[in-house]
Structures are given as C-alpha cells and as structure tokens.
PDB file of C-alpha atoms in Angstrom:
ATOM      1  CA  MET R   1     129.962  43.051  93.877  1.00  0.00           C
ATOM      2  CA  GLU R   2     130.351  43.021  97.654  1.00  0.00           C
ATOM      3  CA  ILE R   3     131.031  39.572  98.810  1.00  0.00           C
ATOM      4  CA  GLN R   4     131.491  38.451 102.437  1.00  0.00           C
ATOM      5  CA  TRP R   5     130.941  34.417 104.100  1.00  0.00           C
ATOM      6  CA  TYR R   6     132.418  33.629 107.499  1.00  0.00           C
ATOM      7  CA  PRO R   7     130.564  30.630 108.696  1.00  0.00           C
ATOM      8  CA  GLY R   8     130.980  30.159 112.913  1.00  0.00           C
ATOM      9  CA  HIS R   9     132.957  27.210 112.340  1.00  0.00           C
ATOM     10  CA  MET R  10     135.737  29.175 110.678  1.00  0.00           C
ATOM     11  CA  THR R  11     136.228  30.668 114.387  1.00  0.00           C
ATOM     12  CA  LYS R  12     136.667  27.867 115.769  1.00  0.00           C
ATOM     13  CA  ALA R  13     138.988  26.601 113.185  1.00  0.00           C
ATOM     14  CA  ARG R  14     141.114  29.575 113.251  1.00  0.00           C
ATOM     15  CA  ARG R  15     141.586  29.095 117.237  1.00  0.00           C
ATOM     16  CA  MET R  16     142.912  25.449 116.463  1.00  0.00           C
ATOM     17  CA  MET R  17     145.385  26.166 114.252  1.00  0.00           C
ATOM     18  CA  GLN R  18     146.895  28.966 116.389  1.00  0.00           C
ATOM     19  CA  GLU R  19     146.731  26.517 119.074  1.00  0.00           C
ATOM     20  CA  ASN R  20     148.323  23.863 117.286  1.00  0.00           C
ATOM     21  CA  LYS R  21     151.436  25.822 115.361  1.00  0.00           C
ATOM     22  CA  LYS R  22     153.674  24.986 118.404  1.00  0.00           C
ATOM     23  CA  LEU R  23     153.696  21.230 117.218  1.00  0.00           C
ATOM     24  CA  VAL R  24     154.606  21.744 113.987  1.00  0.00           C
ATOM     25  CA  ASP R  25     157.945  22.787 112.161  1.00  0.00           C
ATOM     26  CA  LEU R  26     156.282  23.796 108.584  1.00  0.00           C
ATOM     27  CA  ILE R  27     153.284  25.575 107.154  1.00  0.00           C
ATOM     28  CA  ILE R  28     152.124  23.987 103.960  1.00  0.00           C
ATOM     29  CA  GLU R  29     149.518  26.606 101.987  1.00  0.00           C
ATOM     30  CA  LEU R  30     147.755  26.132  99.167  1.00  0.00           C
ATOM     31  CA  VAL R  31     146.773  28.577  97.158  1.00  0.00           C
ATOM     32  CA  ASP R  32     144.416  28.402  93.712  1.00  0.00           C
ATOM     33  CA  ALA R  33     146.642  29.127  90.976  1.00  0.00           C
ATOM     34  CA  ARG R  34     144.166  30.764  89.111  1.00  0.00           C
ATOM     35  CA  ALA R  35     144.131  33.743  91.929  1.00  0.00           C
ATOM     36  CA  PRO R  36     147.342  33.275  94.118  1.00  0.00           C
ATOM     37  CA  LEU R  37     146.670  36.337  96.382  1.00  0.00           C
ATOM     38  CA  SER R  38     142.891  36.185  96.800  1.00  0.00           C
ATOM     39  CA  SER R  39     143.428  32.676  97.966  1.00  0.00           C
ATOM     40  CA  ARG R  40     146.006  33.241 100.327  1.00  0.00           C
ATOM     41  CA  ASN R  41     143.857  34.331 104.039  1.00  0.00           C
ATOM     42  CA  PRO R  42     146.638  36.859 105.498  1.00  0.00           C
ATOM     43  CA  ASP R  43     145.898  35.182 108.667  1.00  0.00           C
ATOM     44  CA  ILE R  44     148.362  32.528 107.991  1.00  0.00           C
ATOM     45  CA  ASP R  45     151.301  35.165 107.604  1.00  0.00           C
ATOM     46  CA  GLU R  46     150.821  35.959 111.084  1.00  0.00           C
ATOM     47  CA  LEU R  47     150.426  31.925 111.895  1.00  0.00           C
ATOM     48  CA  GLY R  48     153.422  31.012 110.469  1.00  0.00           C
ATOM     49  CA  LYS R  49     155.752  33.325 111.963  1.00  0.00           C
ATOM     50  CA  GLY R  50     159.041  31.824 112.675  1.00  0.00           C
ATOM     51  CA  LYS R  51     158.058  28.599 110.645  1.00  0.00           C
ATOM     52  CA  ALA R  52     159.682  27.387 107.507  1.00  0.00           C
ATOM     53  CA  ARG R  53     157.412  27.966 104.609  1.00  0.00           C
ATOM     54  CA  VAL R  54     156.013  26.310 101.381  1.00  0.00           C
ATOM     55  CA  ILE R  55     153.392  27.712  98.918  1.00  0.00           C
ATOM     56  CA  LEU R  56     151.865  24.495  96.812  1.00  0.00           C
ATOM     57  CA  LEU R  57     150.289  26.501  93.445  1.00  0.00           C
ATOM     58  CA  ASN R  58     147.340  23.993  93.421  1.00  0.00           C
ATOM     59  CA  LYS R  59     145.052  23.455  90.166  1.00  0.00           C
ATOM     60  CA  ALA R  60     148.108  24.585  87.709  1.00  0.00           C
ATOM     61  CA  ASP R  61     146.589  22.558  85.547  1.00  0.00           C
ATOM     62  CA  LEU R  62     143.329  24.707  85.058  1.00  0.00           C
ATOM     63  CA  ALA R  63     145.179  28.119  84.941  1.00  0.00           C
ATOM     64  CA  ASP R  64     147.336  30.223  82.339  1.00  0.00           C
ATOM     65  CA  ALA R  65     150.953  27.965  82.365  1.00  0.00           C
ATOM     66  CA  ARG R  66     152.658  31.465  81.820  1.00  0.00           C
ATOM     67  CA  ARG R  67     150.683  33.028  84.720  1.00  0.00           C
ATOM     68  CA  ASN R  68     151.888  29.839  86.893  1.00  0.00           C
ATOM     69  CA  GLU R  69     155.654  30.518  86.318  1.00  0.00           C
ATOM     70  CA  GLU R  70     155.528  34.358  87.058  1.00  0.00           C
ATOM     71  CA  TRP R  71     153.678  33.591  90.312  1.00  0.00           C
ATOM     72  CA  ALA R  72     156.105  30.836  91.460  1.00  0.00           C
ATOM     73  CA  ALA R  73     159.175  33.119  90.694  1.00  0.00           C
ATOM     74  CA  TRP R  74     156.872  35.774  93.021  1.00  0.00           C
ATOM     75  CA  PHE R  75     156.685  33.829  95.578  1.00  0.00           C
ATOM     76  CA  ARG R  76     160.338  32.353  95.860  1.00  0.00           C
ATOM     77  CA  LYS R  77     161.306  35.886  95.707  1.00  0.00           C
ATOM     78  CA  LYS R  78     159.429  36.669  98.586  1.00  0.00           C
ATOM     79  CA  GLY R  79     161.587  33.866 100.402  1.00  0.00           C
ATOM     80  CA  PHE R  80     158.829  31.522 100.017  1.00  0.00           C
ATOM     81  CA  PHE R  81     159.361  27.394  98.587  1.00  0.00           C
ATOM     82  CA  ALA R  82     157.168  27.470  95.648  1.00  0.00           C
ATOM     83  CA  VAL R  83     155.714  24.509  93.877  1.00  0.00           C
ATOM     84  CA  LYS R  84     153.020  24.249  90.965  1.00  0.00           C
ATOM     85  CA  LEU R  85     150.900  21.352  91.426  1.00  0.00           C
ATOM     86  CA  ASP R  86     147.868  19.603  90.384  1.00  0.00           C
ATOM     87  CA  SER R  87     146.474  17.993  93.691  1.00  0.00           C
ATOM     88  CA  ARG R  88     144.535  14.783  92.120  1.00  0.00           C
ATOM     89  CA  SER R  89     147.519  13.840  90.184  1.00  0.00           C
ATOM     90  CA  ARG R  90     150.796  12.584  91.993  1.00  0.00           C
ATOM     91  CA  SER R  91     153.191  13.283  89.344  1.00  0.00           C
ATOM     92  CA  ASN R  92     154.979  15.622  91.397  1.00  0.00           C
ATOM     93  CA  MET R  93     154.739  14.328  94.973  1.00  0.00           C
ATOM     94  CA  LYS R  94     158.501  13.451  94.787  1.00  0.00           C
ATOM     95  CA  GLU R  95     159.518  17.237  94.046  1.00  0.00           C
ATOM     96  CA  ILE R  96     157.102  18.524  96.647  1.00  0.00           C
ATOM     97  CA  GLN R  97     158.886  15.713  99.309  1.00  0.00           C
ATOM     98  CA  THR R  98     162.327  17.313  98.227  1.00  0.00           C
ATOM     99  CA  VAL R  99     161.245  20.581  99.118  1.00  0.00           C
ATOM    100  CA  ILE R 100     159.955  19.790 102.428  1.00  0.00           C
ATOM    101  CA  GLN R 101     163.387  18.387 103.410  1.00  0.00           C
ATOM    102  CA  GLU R 102     164.672  21.571 102.106  1.00  0.00           C
ATOM    103  CA  ALA R 103     162.354  23.927 103.994  1.00  0.00           C
ATOM    104  CA  CYS R 104     163.469  22.300 107.126  1.00  0.00           C
ATOM    105  CA  LYS R 105     166.795  21.531 106.889  1.00  0.00           C
ATOM    106  CA  GLU R 106     168.043  23.689 109.668  1.00  0.00           C
ATOM    107  CA  LYS R 107     165.564  21.896 112.217  1.00  0.00           C
ATOM    108  CA  THR R 108     166.893  18.582 110.883  1.00  0.00           C
ATOM    109  CA  GLU R 109     170.344  19.621 111.187  1.00  0.00           C
ATOM    110  CA  ARG R 110     169.905  21.371 114.605  1.00  0.00           C
ATOM    111  CA  ASP R 111     167.978  17.969 115.733  1.00  0.00           C
ATOM    112  CA  ARG R 112     171.085  16.223 114.255  1.00  0.00           C
ATOM    113  CA  LYS R 113     173.270  18.297 116.555  1.00  0.00           C
ATOM    114  CA  ARG R 114     171.105  17.471 119.627  1.00  0.00           C
ATOM    115  CA  GLY R 115     171.359  13.190 118.763  1.00  0.00           C
ATOM    116  CA  ILE R 116     167.728  13.292 117.440  1.00  0.00           C
ATOM    117  CA  LEU R 117     168.037  11.381 114.625  1.00  0.00           C
ATOM    118  CA  ASN R 118     165.027  10.298 112.324  1.00  0.00           C
ATOM    119  CA  ARG R 119     162.444  12.494 113.634  1.00  0.00           C
ATOM    120  CA  PRO R 120     159.236  13.189 110.902  1.00  0.00           C
ATOM    121  CA  VAL R 121     158.891  16.734 110.012  1.00  0.00           C
ATOM    122  CA  ARG R 122     155.426  17.736 111.132  1.00  0.00           C
ATOM    123  CA  ALA R 123     153.782  20.004 108.876  1.00  0.00           C
ATOM    124  CA  MET R 124     150.561  22.112 109.344  1.00  0.00           C
ATOM    125  CA  VAL R 125     148.481  21.806 105.777  1.00  0.00           C
ATOM    126  CA  ALA R 126     146.811  25.452 105.469  1.00  0.00           C
ATOM    127  CA  GLY R 127     144.290  27.207 102.825  1.00  0.00           C
ATOM    128  CA  ILE R 128     141.289  28.414 102.377  1.00  0.00           C
ATOM    129  CA  PRO R 129     137.831  26.234 101.674  1.00  0.00           C
ATOM    130  CA  ASN R 130     138.028  24.422  98.628  1.00  0.00           C
ATOM    131  CA  VAL R 131     141.251  24.900  97.823  1.00  0.00           C
ATOM    132  CA  GLY R 132     142.185  21.201  97.313  1.00  0.00           C
ATOM    133  CA  LYS R 133     144.015  20.516 100.811  1.00  0.00           C
ATOM    134  CA  SER R 134     142.561  16.862 101.351  1.00  0.00           C
ATOM    135  CA  THR R 135     143.199  15.690  97.617  1.00  0.00           C
ATOM    136  CA  PHE R 136     146.590  16.919  98.167  1.00  0.00           C
ATOM    137  CA  ILE R 137     147.069  14.685 101.531  1.00  0.00           C
ATOM    138  CA  ASN R 138     145.341  11.878  99.623  1.00  0.00           C
ATOM    139  CA  SER R 139     147.677  11.987  96.776  1.00  0.00           C
ATOM    140  CA  PHE R 140     150.787  12.580  98.420  1.00  0.00           C
ATOM    141  CA  ALA R 141     149.851   9.485 101.046  1.00  0.00           C
ATOM    142  CA  GLY R 142     148.718   7.300  98.011  1.00  0.00           C
ATOM    143  CA  ARG R 143     145.603   6.452  99.822  1.00  0.00           C
ATOM    144  CA  ALA R 144     142.476   8.100 100.896  1.00  0.00           C
ATOM    145  CA  CYS R 145     142.909   9.644 104.232  1.00  0.00           C
ATOM    146  CA  ALA R 146     141.085  12.736 104.424  1.00  0.00           C
ATOM    147  CA  LYS R 147     137.792  13.460 103.354  1.00  0.00           C
ATOM    148  CA  THR R 148     137.183  15.648  99.838  1.00  0.00           C
ATOM    149  CA  GLY R 149     134.860  17.536  98.554  1.00  0.00           C
ATOM    150  CA  ASN R 150     134.081  19.868  95.772  1.00  0.00           C
ATOM    151  CA  LYS R 151     132.046  22.669  97.835  1.00  0.00           C
ATOM    152  CA  PRO R 152     133.951  24.810 100.867  1.00  0.00           C
ATOM    153  CA  GLY R 153     133.695  23.399 104.336  1.00  0.00           C
ATOM    154  CA  VAL R 154     134.371  19.356 103.849  1.00  0.00           C
ATOM    155  CA  THR R 155     136.463  18.991 106.482  1.00  0.00           C
ATOM    156  CA  LYS R 156     135.698  20.355 109.663  1.00  0.00           C
ATOM    157  CA  GLY R 157     138.269  19.602 112.201  1.00  0.00           C
ATOM    158  CA  ALA R 158     142.080  18.522 112.701  1.00  0.00           C
ATOM    159  CA  GLN R 159     143.897  15.457 111.864  1.00  0.00           C
ATOM    160  CA  TRP R 160     147.041  14.087 112.076  1.00  0.00           C
ATOM    161  CA  ILE R 161     148.145  11.835 108.958  1.00  0.00           C
ATOM    162  CA  ARG R 162     151.265   9.476 109.196  1.00  0.00           C
ATOM    163  CA  LEU R 163     152.610   9.804 105.377  1.00  0.00           C
ATOM    164  CA  ASN R 164     155.913   7.653 105.758  1.00  0.00           C
ATOM    165  CA  ARG R 165     159.054   7.847 107.909  1.00  0.00           C
ATOM    166  CA  GLN R 166     159.799  11.699 107.008  1.00  0.00           C
ATOM    167  CA  VAL R 167     156.651  13.615 106.731  1.00  0.00           C
ATOM    168  CA  GLU R 168     153.680  14.155 109.309  1.00  0.00           C
ATOM    169  CA  LEU R 169     150.820  16.129 108.242  1.00  0.00           C
ATOM    170  CA  LEU R 170     147.724  18.012 110.194  1.00  0.00           C
ATOM    171  CA  ASP R 171     145.321  18.884 107.806  1.00  0.00           C
ATOM    172  CA  THR R 172     143.088  21.487 109.223  1.00  0.00           C
ATOM    173  CA  PRO R 173     139.536  23.042 107.796  1.00  0.00           C
ATOM    174  CA  GLY R 174     139.776  25.971 105.505  1.00  0.00           C
ATOM    175  CA  ILE R 175     139.116  29.443 106.780  1.00  0.00           C
ATOM    176  CA  LEU R 176     138.248  32.560 105.212  1.00  0.00           C
ATOM    177  CA  TRP R 177     138.945  35.942 106.541  1.00  0.00           C
ATOM    178  CA  PRO R 178     135.861  37.729 108.372  1.00  0.00           C
ATOM    179  CA  LYS R 179     135.715  40.838 105.863  1.00  0.00           C
ATOM    180  CA  PHE R 180     137.480  41.476 102.298  1.00  0.00           C
ATOM    181  CA  ASP R 181     138.651  44.529 102.093  1.00  0.00           C
ATOM    182  CA  ASP R 182     138.942  44.391  98.718  1.00  0.00           C
ATOM    183  CA  PRO R 183     135.858  43.719  96.999  1.00  0.00           C
ATOM    184  CA  GLN R 184     137.788  42.059  94.078  1.00  0.00           C
ATOM    185  CA  VAL R 185     138.916  39.637  96.224  1.00  0.00           C
ATOM    186  CA  GLY R 186     136.136  38.033  97.143  1.00  0.00           C
ATOM    187  CA  THR R 187     134.279  37.945  93.675  1.00  0.00           C
ATOM    188  CA  ARG R 188     137.321  35.977  92.434  1.00  0.00           C
ATOM    189  CA  LEU R 189     137.138  33.575  95.441  1.00  0.00           C
ATOM    190  CA  ALA R 190     133.099  33.511  94.616  1.00  0.00           C
ATOM    191  CA  MET R 191     134.056  32.529  90.902  1.00  0.00           C
ATOM    192  CA  LEU R 192     136.726  29.827  92.203  1.00  0.00           C
ATOM    193  CA  GLY R 193     133.784  28.272  94.633  1.00  0.00           C
ATOM    194  CA  SER R 194     135.339  29.053  98.088  1.00  0.00           C
ATOM    195  CA  VAL R 195     132.746  30.958  98.714  1.00  0.00           C
ATOM    196  CA  GLY R 196     129.428  29.349  99.423  1.00  0.00           C
ATOM    197  CA  ASP R 197     127.235  29.665  96.252  1.00  0.00           C
ATOM    198  CA  HIS R 198     123.836  30.083  98.456  1.00  0.00           C
ATOM    199  CA  VAL R 199     125.230  33.479  99.354  1.00  0.00           C
ATOM    200  CA  LEU R 200     125.629  34.356  95.641  1.00  0.00           C
ATOM    201  CA  ASN R 201     123.885  36.335  92.807  1.00  0.00           C
ATOM    202  CA  MET R 202     125.411  33.801  90.210  1.00  0.00           C
ATOM    203  CA  GLU R 203     124.251  35.940  87.469  1.00  0.00           C
ATOM    204  CA  GLU R 204     125.721  38.977  88.846  1.00  0.00           C
ATOM    205  CA  LEU R 205     128.891  37.168  89.398  1.00  0.00           C
ATOM    206  CA  ALA R 206     128.773  35.450  86.127  1.00  0.00           C
ATOM    207  CA  ALA R 207     128.689  39.011  84.408  1.00  0.00           C
ATOM    208  CA  GLU R 208     131.881  39.841  86.455  1.00  0.00           C
ATOM    209  CA  LEU R 209     133.525  36.560  85.023  1.00  0.00           C
ATOM    210  CA  THR R 210     132.269  37.680  81.252  1.00  0.00           C
ATOM    211  CA  ALA R 211     133.672  41.031  81.520  1.00  0.00           C
ATOM    212  CA  PHE R 212     137.330  40.097  82.927  1.00  0.00           C
ATOM    213  CA  LEU R 213     137.329  37.158  80.369  1.00  0.00           C
ATOM    214  CA  ARG R 214     136.444  39.696  77.072  1.00  0.00           C
ATOM    215  CA  THR R 215     139.624  41.983  78.559  1.00  0.00           C
ATOM    216  CA  TYR R 216     141.842  39.437  79.186  1.00  0.00           C
ATOM    217  CA  TYR R 217     141.300  36.116  77.117  1.00  0.00           C
ATOM    218  CA  PRO R 218     139.304  37.980  74.143  1.00  0.00           C
ATOM    219  CA  GLY R 219     137.802  35.030  71.916  1.00  0.00           C
ATOM    220  CA  LEU R 220     137.579  32.454  74.458  1.00  0.00           C
ATOM    221  CA  LEU R 221     133.536  32.671  74.863  1.00  0.00           C
ATOM    222  CA  GLU R 222     132.888  32.733  71.732  1.00  0.00           C
ATOM    223  CA  LYS R 223     134.923  29.777  70.973  1.00  0.00           C
ATOM    224  CA  ARG R 224     133.302  27.549  73.783  1.00  0.00           C
ATOM    225  CA  TYR R 225     130.092  28.652  72.840  1.00  0.00           C
ATOM    226  CA  GLY R 226     129.704  28.958  69.563  1.00  0.00           C
ATOM    227  CA  ILE R 227     128.227  33.136  69.618  1.00  0.00           C
ATOM    228  CA  SER R 228     129.535  36.270  68.278  1.00  0.00           C
ATOM    229  CA  VAL R 229     130.210  39.301  70.508  1.00  0.00           C
ATOM    230  CA  SER R 230     130.002  42.407  69.654  1.00  0.00           C
ATOM    231  CA  GLU R 231     132.409  45.603  71.026  1.00  0.00           C
ATOM    232  CA  ASP R 232     129.113  47.536  72.493  1.00  0.00           C
ATOM    233  CA  MET R 233     127.453  43.960  73.901  1.00  0.00           C
ATOM    234  CA  ARG R 234     126.557  44.572  77.503  1.00  0.00           C
ATOM    235  CA  ASN R 235     128.004  41.395  79.859  1.00  0.00           C
ATOM    236  CA  GLU R 236     124.322  40.796  80.745  1.00  0.00           C
ATOM    237  CA  GLN R 237     123.340  40.300  77.441  1.00  0.00           C
ATOM    238  CA  LEU R 238     126.099  37.766  76.620  1.00  0.00           C
ATOM    239  CA  LEU R 239     124.457  35.479  79.375  1.00  0.00           C
ATOM    240  CA  SER R 240     121.138  35.382  77.325  1.00  0.00           C
ATOM    241  CA  LEU R 241     123.346  34.361  73.966  1.00  0.00           C
ATOM    242  CA  ILE R 242     124.955  31.642  76.032  1.00  0.00           C
ATOM    243  CA  ALA R 243     121.555  30.372  77.227  1.00  0.00           C
ATOM    244  CA  ARG R 244     120.171  30.481  73.347  1.00  0.00           C
ATOM    245  CA  ALA R 245     123.341  28.773  72.444  1.00  0.00           C
ATOM    246  CA  ARG R 246     122.767  26.144  74.804  1.00  0.00           C
ATOM    247  CA  GLY R 247     119.116  25.779  74.843  1.00  0.00           C
ATOM    248  CA  TYR R 248     118.605  26.945  77.641  1.00  0.00           C
ATOM    249  CA  ARG R 249     114.410  28.309  77.609  1.00  0.00           C
ATOM    250  CA  LEU R 250     112.125  29.305  80.407  1.00  0.00           C
ATOM    251  CA  LYS R 251     108.097  29.059  79.552  1.00  0.00           C
ATOM    252  CA  GLY R 252     107.317  31.699  77.331  1.00  0.00           C
ATOM    253  CA  ALA R 253     110.440  30.960  75.694  1.00  0.00           C
ATOM    254  CA  GLU R 254     112.760  33.154  77.608  1.00  0.00           C
ATOM    255  CA  ASP R 255     115.950  32.970  78.094  1.00  0.00           C
ATOM    256  CA  ASP R 256     117.103  31.145  81.323  1.00  0.00           C
ATOM    257  CA  CYS R 257     119.956  33.379  82.211  1.00  0.00           C
ATOM    258  CA  ALA R 258     119.901  31.820  85.442  1.00  0.00           C
ATOM    259  CA  ARG R 259     121.266  28.453  84.145  1.00  0.00           C
ATOM    260  CA  ALA R 260     123.472  30.263  81.565  1.00  0.00           C
ATOM    261  CA  ALA R 261     125.443  31.639  84.643  1.00  0.00           C
ATOM    262  CA  LEU R 262     125.882  28.391  86.075  1.00  0.00           C
ATOM    263  CA  ALA R 263     127.006  26.828  83.428  1.00  0.00           C
ATOM    264  CA  LEU R 264     129.640  29.429  82.699  1.00  0.00           C
ATOM    265  CA  LEU R 265     131.104  29.061  86.074  1.00  0.00           C
ATOM    266  CA  ASP R 266     130.780  25.515  85.989  1.00  0.00           C
ATOM    267  CA  ASP R 267     132.870  25.785  82.849  1.00  0.00           C
ATOM    268  CA  PHE R 268     135.418  28.387  84.525  1.00  0.00           C
ATOM    269  CA  ARG R 269     135.338  26.014  87.328  1.00  0.00           C
ATOM    270  CA  SER R 270     136.246  22.650  85.500  1.00  0.00           C
ATOM    271  CA  GLY R 271     138.736  23.999  83.509  1.00  0.00           C
ATOM    272  CA  SER R 272     136.296  23.760  80.485  1.00  0.00           C
ATOM    273  CA  LEU R 273     136.595  27.447  79.229  1.00  0.00           C
ATOM    274  CA  GLY R 274     139.912  27.234  78.804  1.00  0.00           C
ATOM    275  CA  LYS R 275     143.142  27.717  81.613  1.00  0.00           C
ATOM    276  CA  ILE R 276     142.611  31.003  82.899  1.00  0.00           C
ATOM    277  CA  THR R 277     144.396  32.800  85.598  1.00  0.00           C
ATOM    278  CA  LEU R 278     142.210  35.750  87.113  1.00  0.00           C
ATOM    279  CA  GLU R 279     144.946  37.819  88.561  1.00  0.00           C
ATOM    280  CA  PHE R 280     148.804  38.533  88.022  1.00  0.00           C
ATOM    281  CA  PRO R 281     152.006  39.461  89.624  1.00  0.00           C
ATOM    282  CA  ASP R 282     152.486  43.371  90.714  1.00  0.00           C
TER     283      ASP R 282
END
C-alpha cells in the first residue's frame, strides 16, 4: 500500500524546529510504542545532533507489554534514555523528571562550574502527528497548557511551557517526512492514525491490518468479533464477516465493508482490539 502525506505546514514546522534547536539542552522525542521505528522521524536525529536525547514510548498501554520491554532495551543500547509511557496518566511523570535531569547532568555540571545555578533544563518535545505530545505535556505539567486532539495537525506552532523550576518545554507541531522509502512505514503510520484518513483507502488499510493480525496475533479477530476464520479465507472477506457480525448492512442487504473497516481500525487505535505491536526490534 503506497502512502504519502506531507501537508504544507510541516515544511514550516521543520524549519522552525531547526531554528529553535540552539535554544534547547535536550530533545524529548515521543514515539508510538506500537510502531516505535516507523513512528520516528529520521529528521529528528539530524536535528538532535549534540543534544541530550530522551525517547518516550508513548501509548505503551495499547502495545504488547513484552514488546515494550524489548523496544525500551533496544533504544537504550542505541544510547538513548528510554521510558515507557501512557501520556494520559501522571503515574510515571516523576520517573521522566528524573530521566531528564540524568540526561542533562553534564550540562548542569558545566553550568555549576560557571557559577550558573538553578537554570531550568530547556527541552524540545518532538514527534510525528498524533503521537501524544500535547497530552504528555499537559499530564507532565498537571494542567491544560497545550491543545490536544485525536487527529494529526492539532498543534500548529511552537510554544514555551514552564513546568516547574527545573524544566521548560518547547511544544512543536508534529512533522512527518516528505517520502516514506519503505511502504510498510506509511502503512503502519496510517494504521496508527498519524496520516490523515481522508487520503487513505480504509478498506485496503483494514485488510492489511487483518493480514498482520492473522500472522502475529492469531485468534484475536475471532475473539473480538465472534467470527470463525478459515486459513484459506482472503483478508478482504474478513471485512464482510465483521460487517455481518456487527449488523452493518447497505441497502439491498449487502455487507457494509467500508463501515466494518472503520470499526476495525477504530478498535485497533483505541486498544479495544487488544494490546498490539506492529513491528518488533531487529
């Protein structure tokens, strides 16, 4: 499935982040724990050269717990600080505060030697659209200070947010990159909701998701929708089964596969389908 989506405001956002990086000590990058590599913008590595780096595996509550551990270990081996996160909860915000201070320990020590005391760490929060940056910031701050939404493109410009005496955050818009070299990356991002649904063939996307689930999470579709799936059944036929199980009909009693596709993708994105990870460490 070939997917490309790069709205004009993303070019402006990337340029703005490039200009602001000299103002920060640290880059906090949020990725989606269900597809941690596909949801990383490769431009952020270039942007973050010379800066301390923290990776937050957000939406870990929706992902396969075993894979979460594997991915956190994988990122740590690459030299990042890594924390599993549910940005809607404040349960591990204290851990993130500790990790930020640890990541910037050298900077704090340099400041101390220069006689600069109690200067807050300034961190840029970066990531692709709909990965939960604004929700994380609001949870971290304990108040609503960044716009949130369940679709890409809610944050349009940068804004500084002072969390406490130790940390200031620069919230930035979500940016993708102009071309997905690997078609599977675009497909995974579409499944996660990081690409605008209006540019997608949702039935084709849902069929791709069923193919993945049948291979790596067998029995899950049967359990969720109360259907019986044979080995020789085509993925497209599964949408008809789901439509019938849910009572989705068009005029003339034809199965409403378009509605079934939306229901399947909504169930995956919300976690109603189960805890699923779309890609695994090498």
